[in-house]
Short mmCIF file of C-alpha atoms in Angstrom, two decimals:
data_model
loop_
_atom_site.label_atom_id
_atom_site.label_comp_id
_atom_site.label_asym_id
_atom_site.label_seq_id
_atom_site.Cartn_x
_atom_site.Cartn_y
_atom_site.Cartn_z
CA MET J 27 147.88 61.82 82.41
CA ASP J 28 144.40 61.23 81.06
CA PRO J 29 142.49 64.48 81.55
CA PHE J 30 139.27 62.48 81.86
CA ASP J 31 140.75 60.52 84.77
CA ALA J 32 138.57 61.01 87.85
CA GLY J 33 141.68 60.89 90.02
CA ALA J 34 143.54 63.93 91.32
CA GLY J 35 144.03 66.50 88.64
CA GLY J 36 141.50 64.97 86.22
CA ILE J 37 138.78 67.04 84.64
CA LEU J 38 136.26 65.78 87.22
CA ARG J 39 138.46 66.62 90.18
CA GLN J 40 138.91 70.35 89.87
CA PRO J 41 138.67 73.06 92.54
CA LYS J 42 135.41 74.92 93.00
CA ALA J 43 137.01 78.04 91.55
CA VAL J 44 137.58 76.24 88.24
CA TRP J 45 134.01 74.95 88.07
CA ALA J 46 132.62 78.40 88.92
CA THR J 47 134.64 80.03 86.13
CA ALA J 48 133.84 77.28 83.63
CA GLY J 49 130.14 77.49 84.44
CA ALA J 50 130.11 81.23 83.89
CA SER J 51 132.03 80.67 80.63
CA VAL J 52 129.22 78.43 79.35
CA VAL J 53 126.72 81.25 79.89
CA ALA J 54 129.08 83.80 78.36
CA PHE J 55 129.37 81.79 75.16
CA MET J 56 125.60 81.25 75.16
CA GLY J 57 125.26 84.99 74.71
CA ILE J 58 126.69 84.86 71.18
CA GLY J 59 123.88 82.75 69.69
CA LEU J 60 121.19 83.52 72.29
CA VAL J 61 119.28 85.98 70.10
CA ASP J 62 119.38 83.83 66.95
CA PRO J 63 116.03 82.05 67.30
CA ILE J 64 114.23 85.14 68.65
CA LEU J 65 115.33 87.69 66.02
CA PRO J 66 111.99 87.52 64.17
CA SER J 67 110.13 87.73 67.49
CA ILE J 68 112.12 90.81 68.53
CA ALA J 69 111.42 92.43 65.14
CA LYS J 70 107.69 91.78 65.61
CA GLY J 71 107.62 92.83 69.27
CA LEU J 72 109.45 96.14 68.67
CA ASP J 73 107.94 96.78 65.22
CA ALA J 74 111.40 96.78 63.66
CA THR J 75 112.86 95.66 60.36
CA ALA J 76 115.32 92.79 59.93
CA SER J 77 118.17 95.24 59.33
CA GLN J 78 117.38 97.12 62.55
CA VAL J 79 117.22 93.94 64.65
CA SER J 80 120.44 92.61 63.12
CA LEU J 81 122.19 95.57 64.70
CA LEU J 82 122.06 93.51 67.89
CA PHE J 83 124.99 91.58 66.48
CA THR J 84 126.65 94.65 64.97
CA SER J 85 126.77 96.62 68.20
CA TYR J 86 127.84 93.53 70.21
CA PHE J 87 130.76 92.62 67.98
CA LEU J 88 131.82 96.19 67.17
CA ILE J 89 132.38 96.78 70.87
CA THR J 90 134.00 93.35 71.20
CA ALA J 91 136.46 94.26 68.44
CA ILE J 92 137.44 97.51 70.07
CA ALA J 93 137.63 95.82 73.48
CA MET J 94 140.37 93.54 72.15
CA LEU J 95 142.72 96.49 72.59
CA VAL J 96 141.56 97.02 76.14
CA THR J 97 141.14 93.63 77.82
CA GLY J 98 144.87 92.87 78.11
CA PHE J 99 145.56 96.41 79.29
CA VAL J 100 142.93 96.02 82.05
CA SER J 101 143.67 92.49 83.22
CA SER J 102 147.44 93.08 83.38
CA ARG J 103 146.74 95.95 85.82
CA ILE J 104 143.88 94.88 88.04
CA GLY J 105 144.32 91.11 87.89
CA GLY J 106 142.25 88.19 86.56
CA LYS J 107 139.59 87.94 89.25
CA LYS J 108 138.70 91.63 89.23
CA THR J 109 138.56 91.60 85.40
CA LEU J 110 136.20 88.61 85.45
CA LEU J 111 133.93 90.25 88.02
CA LEU J 112 133.92 93.55 86.10
CA GLY J 113 132.93 91.72 82.90
CA LEU J 114 130.21 89.70 84.68
CA ALA J 115 128.81 92.79 86.36
CA LEU J 116 128.53 94.58 83.01
CA VAL J 117 126.77 91.59 81.44
CA VAL J 118 124.31 91.34 84.34
CA VAL J 119 123.43 95.04 84.10
CA PHE J 120 123.17 95.32 80.33
CA ALA J 121 121.48 91.95 79.72
CA GLY J 122 118.87 92.88 82.31
CA LEU J 123 118.38 96.31 80.77
CA ALA J 124 118.06 94.71 77.29
CA GLY J 125 115.04 92.82 78.55
CA THR J 126 113.34 96.10 79.49
CA SER J 127 113.95 97.77 76.13
CA GLY J 128 111.08 99.75 74.68
CA SER J 129 112.66 100.28 71.28
CA VAL J 130 115.15 98.57 69.02
CA GLY J 131 117.56 101.51 69.53
CA GLU J 132 117.62 100.91 73.29
CA LEU J 133 118.12 97.17 72.77
CA VAL J 134 121.03 97.73 70.37
CA GLY J 135 122.68 100.09 72.87
CA PHE J 136 122.29 97.71 75.77
CA ARG J 137 123.64 94.86 73.64
CA ALA J 138 126.78 96.96 73.03
CA GLY J 139 127.36 97.24 76.79
CA TRP J 140 126.83 93.52 77.04
CA GLY J 141 129.52 92.97 74.40
CA LEU J 142 132.05 94.95 76.44
CA GLY J 143 131.33 92.90 79.54
CA ASN J 144 131.49 89.64 77.65
CA ALA J 145 134.83 90.60 76.05
CA LEU J 146 136.38 91.36 79.45
CA PHE J 147 135.11 88.10 80.91
CA VAL J 148 135.84 85.68 78.05
CA SER J 149 139.27 87.13 77.31
CA THR J 150 140.35 86.41 80.89
CA ALA J 151 138.52 83.18 81.75
CA LEU J 152 140.94 80.73 80.09
CA ALA J 153 144.01 82.14 81.86
CA VAL J 154 142.14 82.02 85.17
CA ILE J 155 141.02 78.40 84.66
CA VAL J 156 144.53 77.30 83.72
CA GLY J 157 145.99 79.10 86.71
CA ALA J 158 143.52 77.62 89.19
CA ALA J 159 143.22 74.09 87.74
CA ALA J 160 144.67 70.99 89.33
CA GLY J 161 146.76 68.58 87.29
CA GLY J 162 148.27 70.93 84.72
CA SER J 163 146.82 72.62 81.63
CA ALA J 164 145.47 69.57 79.77
CA ALA J 165 142.40 69.09 81.96
CA ALA J 166 141.86 72.84 82.18
CA ILE J 167 141.98 73.31 78.41
CA LEU J 168 139.57 70.42 77.90
CA LEU J 169 137.17 71.83 80.49
CA TYR J 170 137.25 75.28 78.90
CA GLU J 171 136.84 73.84 75.40
CA SER J 172 133.83 71.89 76.67
CA ALA J 173 132.38 75.10 78.10
CA LEU J 174 132.90 76.84 74.75
CA GLY J 175 131.18 74.09 72.74
CA LEU J 176 128.36 73.72 75.26
CA GLY J 177 127.71 77.44 75.30
CA MET J 178 127.74 77.82 71.50
CA ALA J 179 125.35 74.90 71.12
CA CYS J 180 123.00 75.70 74.02
CA GLY J 181 122.70 79.46 73.47
CA PRO J 182 120.11 79.05 70.69
CA LEU J 183 118.24 76.47 72.79
CA LEU J 184 118.02 78.80 75.79
CA GLY J 185 116.88 81.60 73.49
CA ALA J 186 114.20 79.34 72.03
CA LEU J 187 112.89 77.95 75.31
CA LEU J 188 112.62 81.31 77.05
CA GLY J 189 111.84 83.30 73.93
CA ASP J 190 108.81 81.20 73.05
CA ALA J 191 106.94 82.97 75.88
CA SER J 192 108.46 86.42 75.34
CA TRP J 193 111.51 87.73 73.50
CA ARG J 194 112.45 89.53 76.74
CA TYR J 195 112.90 86.42 78.87
CA PRO J 196 116.22 85.22 77.33
CA PHE J 197 117.83 88.50 78.35
CA PHE J 198 116.51 88.28 81.91
CA GLY J 199 117.58 84.62 82.03
CA THR J 200 121.12 85.48 80.98
CA ALA J 201 121.31 88.27 83.58
CA PHE J 202 120.21 85.86 86.29
CA LEU J 203 122.69 83.12 85.32
CA MET J 204 125.56 85.58 85.08
CA ALA J 205 124.65 86.97 88.50
CA VAL J 206 124.92 83.45 89.92
CA GLY J 207 128.32 83.17 88.21
CA PHE J 208 129.38 86.49 89.77
CA LEU J 209 128.51 85.21 93.26
CA CYS J 210 130.27 81.88 92.67
CA ILE J 211 133.49 83.48 91.42
CA THR J 212 133.41 85.97 94.29
CA ALA J 213 133.13 83.12 96.80
CA PHE J 214 135.43 80.49 95.32
CA LEU J 215 138.10 82.15 93.17
CA LYS J 216 141.23 83.58 94.77
CA GLU J 217 142.96 86.50 93.11
CA GLN J 218 145.34 85.41 90.36
CA PRO J 219 148.88 86.80 90.08
CA LYS J 220 149.27 89.72 87.72
CA PRO J 221 151.44 89.30 84.59
CA ALA J 222 155.07 90.31 84.95
CA ARG J 223 154.73 92.73 82.02
CA LYS J 224 151.85 95.14 81.60
CA THR J 225 150.21 95.19 78.18
CA SER J 226 149.83 98.53 76.43
CA LEU J 227 146.86 99.52 74.25
CA LEU J 228 149.02 99.67 71.14
CA ASP J 229 150.76 96.28 71.51
CA PRO J 230 148.10 94.35 69.47
CA LEU J 231 148.27 96.93 66.66
CA ARG J 232 152.06 96.74 66.59
CA ALA J 233 151.82 92.95 66.30
CA LEU J 234 149.83 93.38 63.08
CA GLY J 235 152.94 94.84 61.47
CA HIS J 236 154.04 91.26 60.92
CA GLY J 237 153.09 90.24 57.38
CA GLY J 238 152.03 86.71 58.31
CA LEU J 239 149.78 87.78 61.17
CA ALA J 240 148.27 90.59 59.05
CA SER J 241 147.56 88.07 56.25
CA ALA J 242 145.86 85.67 58.66
CA ALA J 243 143.79 88.53 60.06
CA VAL J 244 142.70 89.81 56.61
CA SER J 245 141.77 86.30 55.41
CA SER J 246 139.85 85.71 58.64
CA PHE J 247 138.07 89.04 58.19
CA PHE J 248 136.59 87.83 54.89
CA TYR J 249 135.75 84.43 56.40
CA ASN J 250 134.03 85.97 59.43
CA TYR J 251 131.79 88.00 57.15
CA THR J 252 130.52 84.70 55.75
CA PHE J 253 130.31 83.13 59.23
CA PHE J 254 128.16 85.89 60.65
CA THR J 255 125.97 86.19 57.60
CA VAL J 256 124.94 82.63 58.39
CA LEU J 257 124.55 83.28 62.10
CA ALA J 258 122.73 86.62 61.99
CA PHE J 259 120.83 86.67 58.69
CA THR J 260 119.73 83.05 58.20
CA PRO J 261 117.09 83.08 60.99
CA PHE J 262 115.07 85.56 58.89
CA VAL J 263 115.38 83.34 55.83
CA LEU J 264 114.34 80.21 57.71
CA ASP J 265 111.38 82.09 59.25
CA MET J 266 110.69 79.35 61.85
CA THR J 267 109.29 79.30 65.34
CA PRO J 268 111.82 79.95 68.13
CA TYR J 269 111.76 76.25 69.06
CA LYS J 270 112.49 75.06 65.54
CA SER J 271 115.10 77.73 64.88
CA GLY J 272 116.74 76.92 68.21
CA ALA J 273 116.92 73.25 67.27
CA VAL J 274 118.56 74.08 63.93
CA PHE J 275 121.24 76.22 65.52
CA PHE J 276 121.76 73.75 68.32
CA ALA J 277 122.65 71.15 65.70
CA TRP J 278 124.84 73.77 64.01
CA GLY J 279 126.66 74.44 67.26
CA VAL J 280 127.23 70.74 67.91
CA LEU J 281 128.85 70.30 64.50
CA LEU J 282 130.95 73.40 65.07
CA ALA J 283 132.26 72.05 68.38
CA VAL J 284 132.93 68.51 67.10
CA PHE J 285 134.74 69.59 63.91
CA SER J 286 136.77 72.23 65.77
CA VAL J 287 138.04 69.86 68.43
CA PHE J 288 138.24 66.49 66.69
CA ALA J 289 138.12 66.78 62.92
CA ALA J 290 140.27 69.84 62.22
CA PRO J 291 143.47 68.62 63.96
CA ARG J 292 143.27 65.26 62.12
CA LEU J 293 142.75 66.94 58.76
CA GLN J 294 145.67 69.29 59.42
CA GLU J 295 147.93 66.41 60.31
CA ARG J 296 147.12 64.65 57.08
CA PHE J 297 146.88 67.48 54.56
CA GLY J 298 148.51 70.52 56.17
CA SER J 299 146.85 73.67 57.56
CA LEU J 300 146.79 75.82 54.44
CA LYS J 301 145.27 73.14 52.19
CA VAL J 302 142.63 72.34 54.80
CA LEU J 303 141.80 75.98 55.28
CA GLY J 304 141.55 76.75 51.56
CA GLY J 305 139.42 73.68 50.87
CA SER J 306 137.12 74.36 53.81
CA LEU J 307 136.57 77.96 52.75
CA VAL J 308 135.62 76.92 49.21
CA LEU J 309 133.22 74.26 50.57
CA LEU J 310 131.69 76.88 52.88
CA ALA J 311 131.18 79.19 49.86
CA ILE J 312 129.33 76.39 48.03
CA ASP J 313 127.29 75.64 51.12
CA VAL J 314 126.05 79.23 51.58
CA LEU J 315 125.17 79.47 47.87
CA VAL J 316 122.97 76.40 48.18
CA LEU J 317 121.56 77.83 51.41
CA GLY J 318 120.56 81.02 49.59
CA TYR J 319 119.13 79.45 46.46
CA GLY J 320 117.79 76.10 47.68
CA ASN J 321 114.32 75.32 49.03
CA HIS J 322 113.46 75.52 52.73
CA THR J 323 114.71 72.02 53.51
CA ALA J 324 117.99 72.68 51.74
CA ALA J 325 118.41 75.92 53.69
CA ILE J 326 117.99 74.04 57.00
CA VAL J 327 120.45 71.33 56.00
CA CYS J 328 123.04 73.83 54.72
CA THR J 329 122.70 75.98 57.84
CA ILE J 330 123.48 72.96 60.02
CA LEU J 331 126.26 71.73 57.71
CA SER J 332 127.95 75.13 57.76
CA GLY J 333 128.81 74.46 61.41
CA ALA J 334 131.25 71.76 60.28
CA PHE J 335 133.18 74.10 57.93
CA ILE J 336 133.08 76.92 60.50
CA GLY J 337 134.48 74.61 63.17
CA VAL J 338 137.39 73.57 60.93
CA ASN J 339 138.14 77.15 59.89
CA ASN J 340 138.08 78.46 63.47
CA THR J 341 140.73 75.96 64.56
CA VAL J 342 143.04 76.48 61.57
CA TYR J 343 142.81 80.27 61.64
CA THR J 344 143.60 80.19 65.33
CA GLU J 345 146.74 78.15 64.82
CA LEU J 346 147.85 80.49 62.04
CA ALA J 347 147.24 83.59 64.12
CA LEU J 348 149.15 82.29 67.14
CA GLY J 349 151.99 80.59 65.36
CA VAL J 350 152.88 82.82 62.43
CA SER J 351 154.58 85.65 64.33
CA ASP J 352 156.95 85.98 67.26
CA ALA J 353 154.60 88.23 69.24
CA PRO J 354 153.40 86.92 72.64
CA ARG J 355 150.29 84.81 72.11
CA PRO J 356 147.88 87.08 74.01
CA VAL J 357 149.10 90.08 72.03
CA ALA J 358 148.96 88.33 68.67
CA SER J 359 145.52 86.99 69.51
CA ALA J 360 144.25 90.46 70.46
CA GLY J 361 145.51 92.00 67.22
CA TYR J 362 144.07 89.20 65.11
CA ASN J 363 140.69 89.37 66.84
CA PHE J 364 140.62 93.13 66.62
CA VAL J 365 140.54 92.78 62.83
CA ARG J 366 138.24 89.76 62.45
CA TRP J 367 135.51 90.90 64.85
CA PHE J 368 134.93 93.96 62.66
CA ALA J 369 133.59 91.56 60.01
CA ALA J 370 131.32 90.02 62.64
CA ALA J 371 129.94 93.51 63.17
CA ALA J 372 129.67 94.30 59.46
CA ALA J 373 127.84 91.18 58.20
CA PRO J 374 124.71 91.49 60.34
CA PHE J 375 124.37 95.13 59.20
CA PHE J 376 125.01 94.68 55.50
CA ALA J 377 123.24 91.34 54.84
CA PRO J 378 119.69 92.63 55.47
CA LYS J 379 120.53 95.93 53.76
CA ILE J 380 121.67 94.02 50.64
CA GLU J 381 118.40 92.08 50.73
CA GLU J 382 116.44 95.36 50.85
CA TRP J 383 118.40 96.71 47.88
CA THR J 384 118.21 93.50 45.83
CA ASP J 385 116.59 90.23 46.93
CA VAL J 386 116.98 87.50 49.56
CA HIS J 387 119.52 85.52 47.50
CA VAL J 388 122.19 88.18 47.01
CA PRO J 389 123.42 88.37 50.65
CA PHE J 390 124.42 84.75 50.36
CA VAL J 391 126.20 85.41 47.03
CA VAL J 392 128.20 88.13 48.80
CA ALA J 393 128.92 85.73 51.67
CA ALA J 394 130.15 83.08 49.21
CA VAL J 395 132.39 85.65 47.52
CA THR J 396 133.95 86.70 50.84
CA ALA J 397 134.68 83.07 51.71
CA VAL J 398 136.45 82.67 48.35
CA LEU J 399 138.37 85.92 48.95
CA GLY J 400 139.52 84.47 52.27
CA ALA J 401 140.80 81.40 50.42
CA LEU J 402 142.54 83.58 47.81
CA VAL J 403 144.42 85.47 50.54
CA VAL J 404 145.61 82.11 51.88
CA VAL J 405 146.84 81.07 48.41
CA VAL J 406 148.52 84.38 47.51
CA ARG J 407 150.09 84.84 50.98
CA ARG J 408 150.95 81.19 51.56
CA LYS J 409 154.68 81.91 52.00
CA ALA J 410 153.99 84.50 54.66
CA LEU J 411 151.60 82.07 56.35
CA THR J 412 154.10 79.20 56.40
CA HIS J 413 155.28 78.72 59.96
CA ASP J 414 156.35 76.19 62.52
CA ALA J 415 152.76 75.75 63.67
CA GLU J 416 152.17 73.61 60.56
CA GLU J 417 153.86 70.80 62.42
CA LEU J 418 152.10 71.28 65.70
CA GLU J 419 150.63 68.22 67.30
CA PRO J 420 146.83 68.08 66.99
CA LYS J 421 146.37 68.72 70.69
CA HIS J 422 148.21 72.02 70.34
CA ALA J 423 145.85 73.13 67.61
CA VAL J 424 142.95 72.57 70.00
CA GLU J 425 144.63 74.49 72.79
CA ASP J 426 145.41 77.38 70.45
CA SER J 427 141.79 77.35 69.19
CA VAL J 428 140.55 77.90 72.71
CA ALA J 429 143.11 80.61 73.41
CA VAL J 430 142.34 82.72 70.36
CA PHE J 431 138.59 82.40 70.68
CA ALA J 432 138.92 83.47 74.29
CA ASN J 433 140.97 86.50 73.41
#
């Protein structure tokens, strides 16, 4: 069945519950890049340094990493709908409070609460959409993937449009949109059946005892340091207005979505996952070096271009994480994400600190080195990373990409 078919079960013929959850998912993914174009404005408005403002990412992703051990535990006990609503409620409260912050310390703390809410929501949304969708999982996966790409691309735009008037408005805007999502899910989504087996807090950590999964997680840790150096530190280097910075990261998000969904599976089919991943990591390292040492135009181009390599890497890492061990996919995904999100928390903290200790170029040298280290782990541990997922059909790689990003 064609998932784009407007007939019964097609992507355009889904229940209201699916559309409500997908719409809220768009806003949830917006929250990741929302603050990108307004980081300099926040620093100016709160009289803070770049390293202080970058803690907005650190607190958000540190809590997200820890929450990976909690989300499965919670949802397997209270059910999908209640977990979604709990996550949405936390985002509404903490995003709204973030807009009232009088200091960068308050803003960082509220952003941490936001990260917990977002982790609870996003980790559950895919399962809920698949469970409520008409016509099987194909249309549901495509709809969720579209929500992911749209949110990643539009987050910087929303931040730019609202942030041009005041850095506080994007936070209030997110709180309002998530409140609408809360009401829609309350009204349209029925409670989903609970899993047959309850997930324990230690299951994801036990899954990391598998050598292949641990190797994928460690390699992804190094890669994610590079990824989030680009996402969290580059806005200070570009030093553009919120509108211009938002446009740059919108283009970045579009490339990320396109290469994740369409290019990566085709490259994997032709060259194999490990070769594609190793090559993409090396190209990303070169890209961030040029970003750090090139002129302003080169920095803009390389920032946008990095979205292509990041999109490819996200898909391939996801397939590795979910296919390399015999652990249940949600558990393997939680363990893998527990490791990699710590790098997302570390990069925004260390990149501006490294600039303060040295100069503006060195953070990108470090980011290039971590990308190469990720590639070296793939080469050294290639036997442990060899798995049946190498022969997965391209469509499965896309489905796995959504599942691991969600968890």
